[in-house]
Tab-separated table of C-alpha atoms in Angstrom:
chain	number	residue	atom	x	y	z
A	1	ILE	CA	0.000	0.000	0.000
A	2	ASN	CA	2.710	2.457	1.062
A	3	SER	CA	4.968	1.807	-1.940
A	4	LYS	CA	6.929	5.032	-1.543
A	5	GLY	CA	7.813	4.586	2.130
A	6	THR	CA	11.332	4.009	3.434
A	7	LYS	CA	12.037	0.365	4.173
A	8	LEU	CA	13.241	-0.215	7.728
A	9	ASN	CA	16.509	-2.062	8.246
A	10	LYS	CA	16.566	-5.009	10.627
A	11	TYR	CA	17.912	-2.943	13.535
A	12	GLN	CA	15.113	-0.408	13.194
A	13	ILE	CA	12.654	-3.308	13.197
A	14	PHE	CA	14.234	-4.732	16.358
A	15	ALA	CA	14.079	-1.315	18.005
A	16	ALA	CA	10.372	-1.159	17.230
A	17	THR	CA	9.420	-4.749	18.089
A	18	TRP	CA	11.674	-5.927	20.928
A	19	ARG	CA	10.046	-5.431	24.313
A	20	LYS	CA	12.698	-7.038	26.522
A	21	GLN	CA	13.921	-4.711	29.294
A	22	VAL	CA	17.381	-5.051	30.893
A	23	THR	CA	19.386	-3.216	33.531
A	24	ILE	CA	22.895	-2.145	32.555
A	25	SER	CA	25.606	-2.125	35.205
A	26	ASN	CA	28.377	-0.970	32.886
A	27	HIS	CA	28.192	2.822	32.656
A	28	GLU	CA	30.535	2.744	29.643
A	29	ILE	CA	27.699	1.089	27.726
A	30	ILE	CA	25.165	3.640	28.957
A	31	LYS	CA	27.305	6.600	27.829
A	32	PRO	CA	26.919	5.903	24.070
A	33	ILE	CA	23.149	5.558	24.547
A	34	VAL	CA	23.124	9.007	26.153
A	35	GLU	CA	25.343	10.390	23.372
A	36	LYS	CA	22.887	9.078	20.794
A	37	TYR	CA	19.883	10.756	22.409
A	38	GLU	CA	21.775	14.004	23.000
A	39	LYS	CA	22.709	14.151	19.324
A	40	LEU	CA	19.118	13.497	18.274
A	41	ILE	CA	17.927	16.299	20.562
A	42	GLN	CA	20.540	18.642	19.067
A	43	GLN	CA	19.115	17.782	15.640
A	44	GLY	CA	15.661	18.911	16.772
A	45	PHE	CA	14.089	15.569	17.665
A	46	MET	CA	12.120	14.949	20.821
A	47	VAL	CA	12.995	11.764	22.737
A	48	GLU	CA	10.043	10.553	24.771
A	49	HIS	CA	10.658	9.870	28.477
A	50	TYR	CA	14.352	10.770	28.139
A	51	SER	CA	16.221	12.330	31.053
A	52	ARG	CA	20.011	12.430	31.049
A	53	GLU	CA	20.111	12.370	34.855
A	54	ASP	CA	17.929	9.260	35.074
A	55	MET	CA	20.040	7.228	32.649
A	56	PHE	CA	22.720	6.410	35.228
A	57	LYS	CA	20.387	5.682	38.132
A	58	GLU	CA	20.749	2.246	39.670
A	59	GLY	CA	18.007	-0.096	38.443
A	60	MET	CA	17.253	2.036	35.378
A	61	GLU	CA	15.817	-0.202	32.665
A	62	PHE	CA	16.772	-0.105	28.999
A	63	THR	CA	15.470	-1.949	25.995
A	64	LEU	CA	17.535	-4.839	24.638
A	65	PHE	CA	18.066	-2.772	21.503
A	66	GLU	CA	19.531	0.092	23.540
A	67	TYR	CA	21.858	-2.300	25.366
A	68	LEU	CA	23.190	-3.843	22.143
A	69	PHE	CA	23.516	-0.402	20.569
A	70	GLY	CA	25.572	0.848	23.521
A	71	LEU	CA	27.569	-2.383	23.640
A	72	GLY	CA	28.718	-1.922	20.050
A	73	LYS	CA	29.882	1.656	20.686
A	74	TYR	CA	31.617	0.607	23.919
A	75	LEU	CA	33.515	-2.160	22.127
A	76	SER	CA	34.709	0.271	19.434
A	77	LYS	CA	35.990	2.640	22.099
A	78	ARG	CA	37.768	-0.064	24.063
A	79	PHE	CA	39.064	-2.241	21.201
A	80	PRO	CA	39.738	0.048	18.211
A	81	THR	CA	42.302	-2.368	16.756
A	82	LEU	CA	39.565	-4.977	16.353
A	83	PHE	CA	36.443	-2.916	15.683
A	84	GLY	CA	37.713	0.387	14.317
A	85	LYS	CA	38.002	3.735	16.034
A	86	TYR	CA	34.920	5.174	17.676
A	87	ASP	CA	33.498	8.094	15.688
A	88	ILE	CA	31.632	10.634	17.814
A	89	HIS	CA	30.162	12.091	14.604
A	90	LYS	CA	28.282	8.817	14.116
A	91	ALA	CA	27.036	8.618	17.694
A	92	ASP	CA	23.448	8.053	16.542
A	93	SER	CA	24.232	5.359	13.956
A	94	THR	CA	23.755	1.697	14.868
A	95	ASP	CA	26.863	-0.506	14.746
A	96	SER	CA	26.256	-4.173	14.016
A	97	VAL	CA	29.047	-5.606	16.159
A	98	GLY	CA	27.160	-5.627	19.477
A	99	PHE	CA	24.179	-7.374	17.877
A	100	ASN	CA	26.203	-9.910	15.882
A	101	LEU	CA	28.617	-10.824	18.673
A	102	THR	CA	25.864	-11.328	21.234
A	103	THR	CA	23.915	-13.449	18.766
A	104	ILE	CA	26.741	-15.839	17.915
A	105	CYS	CA	27.880	-16.098	21.557
A	106	LEU	CA	24.325	-17.130	22.470
A	107	ASN	CA	24.520	-20.006	19.980
A	108	LEU	CA	22.279	-18.339	17.428
A	109	ALA	CA	22.996	-17.947	13.735
A	110	ILE	CA	22.952	-14.304	12.617
A	111	LYS	CA	19.769	-14.892	10.615
A	112	LYS	CA	18.113	-15.949	13.894
A	113	MET	CA	18.905	-12.637	15.600
A	114	ALA	CA	15.199	-11.908	16.081
A	115	ASN	CA	15.201	-14.603	18.783
A	116	LEU	CA	17.747	-12.764	20.915
A	117	GLN	CA	15.287	-11.381	23.433
A	118	GLU	CA	14.182	-14.894	24.370
A	119	LYS	CA	17.697	-16.359	24.299
A	120	ILE	CA	19.375	-13.688	26.419
A	121	THR	CA	17.210	-14.525	29.444
A	122	GLN	CA	19.185	-17.767	29.859
A	123	HIS	CA	22.054	-15.894	31.516
A	124	ASN	CA	22.717	-13.158	34.007
A	125	LEU	CA	23.469	-10.239	31.685
A	126	ASP	CA	26.468	-8.984	33.669
A	127	GLU	CA	28.080	-12.430	33.745
A	128	PHE	CA	27.447	-12.981	30.045
A	129	GLU	CA	28.859	-9.564	29.199
A	130	ARG	CA	32.009	-10.227	31.254
A	131	ALA	CA	32.512	-13.550	29.454
A	132	MET	CA	32.151	-11.871	26.041
A	133	VAL	CA	34.574	-9.094	26.921
A	134	ASP	CA	36.986	-11.684	28.296
A	135	ALA	CA	36.951	-13.496	24.929
A	136	ILE	CA	37.502	-10.186	23.108
A	137	GLU	CA	40.443	-9.365	25.371
A	138	PHE	CA	41.966	-12.753	24.616
A	139	VAL	CA	41.787	-12.210	20.838
A	140	ASP	CA	42.922	-8.595	21.185
A	141	GLU	CA	45.992	-9.674	23.161
A	142	SER	CA	46.718	-12.409	20.612
A	143	LEU	CA	46.678	-9.940	17.692
A	144	TYR	CA	47.553	-6.572	19.212
A	145	SER	CA	51.328	-6.644	18.765
A	146	LEU	CA	50.830	-7.357	15.051
A	147	LEU	CA	47.878	-5.115	14.267
A	148	SER	CA	49.263	-2.175	16.229
A	149	PHE	CA	52.590	-2.434	14.394
A	150	LYS	CA	52.754	0.555	12.062
A	151	ALA	CA	53.490	0.221	8.368
A	152	HIS	CA	52.712	3.735	7.202
A	153	ARG	CA	53.408	4.792	3.661
A	154	LYS	CA	55.358	7.766	2.408
A	155	ASN	CA	53.231	10.903	1.948
A	156	LYS	CA	50.015	9.062	2.865
A	157	LYS	CA	47.407	10.047	5.441
A	158	ASP	CA	46.985	6.374	6.349
A	159	LYS	CA	49.389	5.857	9.249
A	160	GLY	CA	49.386	2.079	9.035
A	161	ASP	CA	46.539	1.460	11.498
A	162	HIS	CA	43.991	0.377	8.895
A	163	ILE	CA	41.564	-2.450	9.741
A	164	HIS	CA	42.436	-5.407	7.497
A	165	HIS	CA	39.654	-7.801	8.519
A	166	THR	CA	35.914	-7.942	8.072
A	167	GLU	CA	33.598	-7.889	11.067
A	168	MET	CA	32.587	-11.517	10.578
A	169	GLN	CA	36.201	-12.659	10.438
A	170	ILE	CA	37.093	-11.062	13.769
A	171	LEU	CA	33.835	-12.255	15.336
A	172	SER	CA	34.656	-15.813	14.284
A	173	LEU	CA	37.875	-15.649	16.317
A	174	ILE	CA	36.182	-14.074	19.337
A	175	ALA	CA	33.158	-16.393	19.332
A	176	THR	CA	35.358	-19.474	18.937
A	177	ALA	CA	37.441	-18.392	21.928
A	178	PHE	CA	34.218	-17.696	23.854
A	179	HIS	CA	32.719	-21.136	23.217
A	180	LEU	CA	36.008	-22.965	23.739
A	181	LYS	CA	36.447	-21.299	27.119
A	182	TYR	CA	32.868	-21.214	28.437
A	183	ASP	CA	30.203	-23.904	28.488
A	184	GLU	CA	26.432	-23.341	28.421
A	185	THR	CA	26.455	-22.248	32.087
A	186	LEU	CA	29.362	-19.831	31.533
A	187	SER	CA	31.659	-22.083	33.553
A	188	VAL	CA	35.260	-22.355	32.327
A	189	ARG	CA	35.914	-25.646	30.560
A	190	GLU	CA	38.695	-27.906	31.840
A	191	SER	CA	40.149	-28.059	28.321
A	192	TRP	CA	40.685	-24.281	28.212
A	193	LYS	CA	44.075	-24.466	29.922
A	194	ASP	CA	45.511	-26.352	26.951
A	195	ASN	CA	43.365	-24.808	24.231
A	196	GLN	CA	44.226	-21.224	25.083
A	197	LYS	CA	47.912	-21.918	24.414
A	198	ILE	CA	47.062	-23.365	21.019
A	199	LEU	CA	44.781	-20.432	20.165
A	200	ARG	CA	47.398	-17.817	21.075
A	201	THR	CA	49.661	-19.348	18.459
A	202	ASN	CA	47.056	-20.131	15.805
A	203	ILE	CA	44.854	-17.024	15.896
A	204	PRO	CA	47.482	-14.701	14.333
A	205	MET	CA	48.250	-17.341	11.712
A	206	TYR	CA	44.627	-17.888	10.671
A	207	TYR	CA	44.033	-14.144	10.707
A	208	LEU	CA	46.677	-13.599	8.018
A	209	TYR	CA	45.842	-16.816	6.152
A	210	ASP	CA	42.180	-15.866	5.760
A	211	VAL	CA	42.978	-12.295	4.706
A	212	LEU	CA	45.365	-13.512	1.998
A	213	ARG	CA	42.753	-15.981	0.750
A	214	GLU	CA	40.001	-13.337	0.931
A	215	ASP	CA	38.078	-15.998	2.791
A	216	TRP	CA	35.558	-13.605	4.357
A	217	ARG	CA	34.430	-11.649	1.320
A	218	GLY	CA	30.689	-11.044	1.285
A	219	SER	CA	28.509	-10.969	4.365
A	220	GLY	CA	30.097	-14.031	5.994
A	221	ASP	CA	26.975	-14.933	8.020
A	222	THR	CA	26.898	-18.548	6.888
A	223	LYS	CA	30.654	-18.992	7.233
A	224	LEU	CA	30.502	-17.624	10.786
A	225	LYS	CA	27.776	-20.105	11.672
A	226	ASP	CA	29.643	-23.027	10.106
A	227	MET	CA	32.872	-22.161	11.891
A	228	VAL	CA	31.492	-21.481	15.375
A	229	LEU	CA	28.152	-23.236	15.793
A	230	ARG	CA	29.319	-26.748	15.079
A	231	PRO	CA	29.121	-30.015	17.058
A	232	ASN	CA	32.098	-30.857	19.279
A	233	LEU	CA	33.837	-27.523	18.744
A	234	GLU	CA	36.628	-28.593	21.102
A	235	GLU	CA	37.536	-31.341	18.655
A	236	THR	CA	36.527	-29.876	15.296
A	237	SER	CA	37.537	-26.179	15.433
A	238	ARG	CA	40.015	-25.317	12.684
A	239	LEU	CA	41.673	-22.836	15.040
A	240	LEU	CA	42.986	-25.738	17.106
A	241	GLN	CA	44.799	-27.180	14.079
A	242	PRO	CA	48.036	-25.583	12.813
A	243	ILE	CA	48.350	-24.411	9.226
A	244	SER	CA	50.874	-26.662	7.520
A	245	ARG	CA	53.884	-25.394	5.611
A	246	VAL	CA	52.404	-26.871	2.427
A	247	GLN	CA	49.236	-24.821	2.943
A	248	TRP	CA	51.299	-21.679	3.494
A	249	GLU	CA	53.437	-22.371	0.432
A	250	ASN	CA	50.339	-22.823	-1.700
A	251	ILE	CA	48.571	-19.653	-0.614
A	252	LEU	CA	51.715	-17.486	-0.682
A	253	ASN	CA	52.710	-18.694	-4.149
A	254	GLU	CA	49.181	-18.254	-5.480
A	255	TRP	CA	48.987	-14.760	-4.011
A	256	PHE	CA	52.387	-13.827	-5.431
A	257	GLU	CA	51.578	-15.147	-8.902
A	258	THR	CA	48.399	-13.070	-8.912
A	259	GLN	CA	50.460	-9.982	-8.151
A	260	LEU	CA	52.948	-10.726	-10.918
A	261	ASN	CA	50.069	-10.515	-13.396
A	262	ARG	CA	49.413	-6.882	-12.554
A	263	SER	CA	50.056	-4.355	-15.307
A	264	GLU	CA	50.400	-1.020	-13.548
A	265	THR	CA	51.442	1.986	-15.594
A	266	LYS	CA	50.153	5.099	-13.868
A	267	ARG	CA	48.078	4.435	-10.767
A	268	VAL	CA	49.989	2.401	-8.182
A	269	VAL	CA	48.145	1.092	-5.123
A	270	VAL	CA	49.701	-0.817	-2.237
A	271	GLN	CA	46.870	-3.071	-1.142
A	272	ASP	CA	45.890	-3.901	2.426
A	273	LYS	CA	47.028	-7.512	2.124
A	274	GLU	CA	50.569	-6.488	1.221
A	275	ILE	CA	50.727	-4.093	4.155
A	276	LEU	CA	49.426	-6.728	6.562
A	277	PHE	CA	51.943	-9.305	5.345
A	278	MET	CA	54.727	-6.755	5.784
A	279	LYS	CA	53.638	-6.274	9.390
A	280	TYR	CA	54.099	-9.977	10.073
A	281	ILE	CA	57.568	-9.940	8.498
A	282	TYR	CA	58.886	-6.750	10.075
A	283	LYS	CA	57.393	-7.400	13.497
A	284	THR	CA	60.270	-9.885	13.852
A	285	ILE	CA	62.865	-7.375	12.627
A	286	LEU	CA	61.960	-3.913	13.937
A	287	THR	CA	60.746	-2.732	17.319
A	288	HIS	CA	57.322	-1.151	17.778
A	289	GLU	CA	59.037	2.166	18.478
A	290	GLU	CA	60.910	2.004	15.172
A	291	SER	CA	57.736	1.195	13.253
A	292	HIS	CA	55.932	4.146	14.825
A	293	SER	CA	58.628	6.754	14.318
A	294	SER	CA	61.581	6.056	12.053
A	295	TYR	CA	60.525	3.571	9.343
A	296	GLN	CA	57.992	3.647	6.524
A	297	ILE	CA	56.838	1.137	3.939
A	298	ASP	CA	57.887	1.983	0.413
A	299	HIS	CA	59.024	0.518	-2.896
A	300	VAL	CA	62.539	-0.888	-3.174
A	301	TYR	CA	62.589	-0.017	-6.885
A	302	ALA	CA	61.363	3.571	-7.211
A	303	VAL	CA	57.850	3.937	-8.596
A	304	ASN	CA	58.677	6.733	-11.057
A	305	ARG	CA	61.472	4.767	-12.714
A	306	LEU	CA	59.299	1.679	-12.991
A	307	LYS	CA	56.479	3.796	-14.450
A	308	GLN	CA	58.772	4.998	-17.218
A	309	ALA	CA	59.582	1.425	-18.152
A	310	ALA	CA	55.957	0.331	-17.730
A	311	SER	CA	54.599	3.054	-19.999
A	312	ALA	CA	56.768	1.780	-22.851
A	313	GLY	CA	55.274	-1.700	-22.606
A	314	THR	CA	52.217	-3.396	-21.144
A	315	GLY	CA	52.799	-2.339	-17.564
A	316	LEU	CA	54.622	-3.833	-14.591
A	317	PRO	CA	53.609	-5.218	-11.165
A	318	ILE	CA	55.021	-2.098	-9.510
A	319	SER	CA	53.294	-2.521	-6.144
A	320	CYS	CA	54.023	-6.245	-5.830
A	321	VAL	CA	54.788	-7.298	-2.253
A	322	ALA	CA	58.319	-8.287	-3.328
A	323	ASN	CA	58.979	-4.637	-4.207
A	324	LEU	CA	58.089	-3.415	-0.717
A	325	ALA	CA	60.203	-2.935	2.376
A	326	MET	CA	60.260	-0.998	5.621
A	327	ILE	CA	62.925	1.634	4.979
A	328	PRO	CA	64.429	4.198	7.385
A	329	GLU	CA	62.299	7.289	6.837
A	330	SER	CA	65.127	9.857	6.775
A	331	LEU	CA	67.156	7.849	4.236
A	332	ASN	CA	64.068	7.122	2.142
A	333	LYS	CA	63.260	10.823	1.819
A	334	GLN	CA	66.823	11.752	0.908
A	335	LYS	CA	67.382	9.166	-1.794
A	336	GLY	CA	64.197	9.994	-3.710
A	337	ASP	CA	64.060	7.967	-6.946
A	338	LYS	CA	67.644	6.758	-6.730
A	339	THR	CA	68.591	3.191	-5.967
A	340	PHE	CA	70.539	2.605	-2.772
A	341	PRO	CA	73.907	2.170	-4.558
A	342	GLU	CA	73.282	5.332	-6.614
A	343	PHE	CA	72.453	7.284	-3.484
A	344	PHE	CA	75.523	6.015	-1.611
A	345	ASP	CA	77.811	6.861	-4.548
A	346	GLN	CA	76.365	10.374	-4.719
A	347	LYS	CA	76.972	10.923	-1.013
A	348	VAL	CA	80.616	9.850	-1.337
A	349	LYS	CA	81.238	11.930	-4.460
A	350	LYS	CA	79.867	15.020	-2.731
A	351	LYS	CA	82.049	14.171	0.259
A	352	GLU	CA	78.995	14.216	2.524
A	353	TRP	CA	79.606	10.637	3.660
A	354	THR	CA	82.770	8.675	4.273
A	355	THR	CA	83.147	5.102	3.059
A	356	GLN	CA	82.678	3.991	6.668
A	357	MET	CA	79.363	5.854	6.865
A	358	VAL	CA	78.263	4.193	3.626
A	359	GLN	CA	79.176	0.800	5.025
A	360	THR	CA	77.075	1.475	8.122
A	361	GLN	CA	74.097	2.523	5.986
A	362	ARG	CA	74.574	-0.495	3.719
A	363	GLU	CA	74.283	-2.824	6.715
A	364	THR	CA	71.146	-1.005	7.867
A	365	ILE	CA	69.526	-1.439	4.461
A	366	LYS	CA	70.658	-5.047	4.184
A	367	HIS	CA	68.866	-5.710	7.470
A	368	VAL	CA	65.496	-4.569	6.084
A	369	ILE	CA	65.656	-5.675	2.425
A	370	PHE	CA	67.290	-9.052	3.256
A	371	SER	CA	70.096	-8.739	0.680
A	372	ASP	CA	72.986	-6.467	-0.214
A	373	PRO	CA	71.801	-3.126	-1.679
A	374	VAL	CA	73.836	-3.891	-4.810
A	375	ASP	CA	71.366	-6.693	-5.545
A	376	VAL	CA	68.548	-4.166	-6.023
A	377	ASP	CA	70.381	-1.779	-8.316
A	378	ILE	CA	68.938	-0.973	-11.761
A	379	PRO	CA	70.938	-1.885	-14.878
A	380	LYS	CA	71.818	0.910	-17.321
A	381	VAL	CA	73.154	1.411	-20.807
A	382	ALA	CA	74.564	4.841	-21.593
A	383	LYS	CA	73.207	6.075	-18.247
A	384	LYS	CA	69.656	5.042	-19.184
A	385	ASP	CA	67.667	2.397	-17.321
A	386	THR	CA	67.264	-0.915	-19.126
A	387	ILE	CA	64.315	-2.252	-17.149
A	388	THR	CA	62.551	-5.091	-18.935
A	389	ARG	CA	59.586	-7.048	-17.639
A	390	GLU	CA	61.639	-10.246	-17.682
A	391	TRP	CA	64.430	-8.688	-15.616
A	392	TYR	CA	62.045	-7.034	-13.147
A	393	VAL	CA	59.899	-10.144	-12.611
A	394	ASN	CA	63.055	-12.186	-12.028
A	395	GLN	CA	64.151	-9.651	-9.408
A	396	LEU	CA	60.760	-9.917	-7.708
A	397	LYS	CA	60.910	-13.711	-7.670
A	398	ASN	CA	64.347	-13.666	-6.085
A	399	ARG	CA	63.278	-11.218	-3.436
A	400	PHE	CA	60.010	-13.022	-2.679
A	401	LYS	CA	62.011	-16.175	-2.007
A	402	LEU	CA	64.043	-14.233	0.570
A	403	ILE	CA	60.858	-12.857	2.128
A	404	LYS	CA	59.312	-16.326	2.344
A	405	ASP	CA	62.474	-17.633	4.007
A	406	ILE	CA	62.097	-14.937	6.668
A	407	PHE	CA	58.413	-15.785	7.052
A	408	PHE	CA	58.998	-19.491	7.627
A	409	GLU	CA	62.038	-18.922	9.813
A	410	ARG	CA	60.640	-16.223	12.090
A	411	VAL	CA	56.850	-16.039	11.779
A	412	VAL	CA	55.525	-19.565	11.345
A	413	GLN	CA	56.031	-21.551	14.516
């Protein structure tokens, strides 16, 4: 009948139809609810029965929708590495994470979310919330040192703290940890003592593995259900099984071959997967302090020189992972489009550096590109670059082999 009306999304429907009332002990969950209503009031809306002072009174009741709304905002504030930074400008928008996480932790598939108000009565809300947050903390601790490692790019606003995962991927890790630790009564399982050690090792590995495979493209609802809500999770969870070297070899080689097929000529984009992989490699080489302040991710072979060669042919895989490295920021800015050997020679000729200073810098570069700087020089004829696709691809293959050696030696346990 009302064909021109605006269709409600599922959260708006829940807000209108759920009647379950809950009390919220955690004031950090109440605060985003208040922020939402305050923003609506500032926009000229009237919020029925709303009083800022009453919101924090003991025993104050909220709807289940309000609780899950506030929970999502609270989680973003507390765990930005997992859920993205909280945006005060979107204080009135509904985040899905609180709804989805609660649903899967209550043994419901996402498509069964409408049944939440009946399911949530099975537990004391405070105890259930503490168990959920405990599982989030476990995953956050397992991934934090990697995800917080900076790999910022030269002249880019992105400072290397981009979220690489989808919401469903991170929820699969959290919900698996939740169900492996807690039984239906929220008691800690006896098997958790052993399983938590396995998860601490495997969670970072599966995180990267799934990102490289693009395993969570699309909504991921069904995949989340299949991974978490399965019989005998303690025996069947993939997270309790290590990823074999053969599996790693297959996915890394497939990923690399895909990159070699790129034909970039003008627009060069370093994709999220390359940056994430670099974090895993350089986390074993640089300190967090170095990644935050004195190093940046950039191309070993300068983009502008590769573009010149690419424009004369069918393009080159300029932003291939094998052409990336974490380079000292001050040196990277000084050398510009020069190769490392060219830059060192210039410094000596101008008498700005001694041979000893060059040797020191050469060792620094060798440490982060995994070979002598001479190995990444560009061939010339009559002072002009002679970059061919065959030569460049061969260089990338050689360097990717070095990178894989580092990965298997230092990252895979």
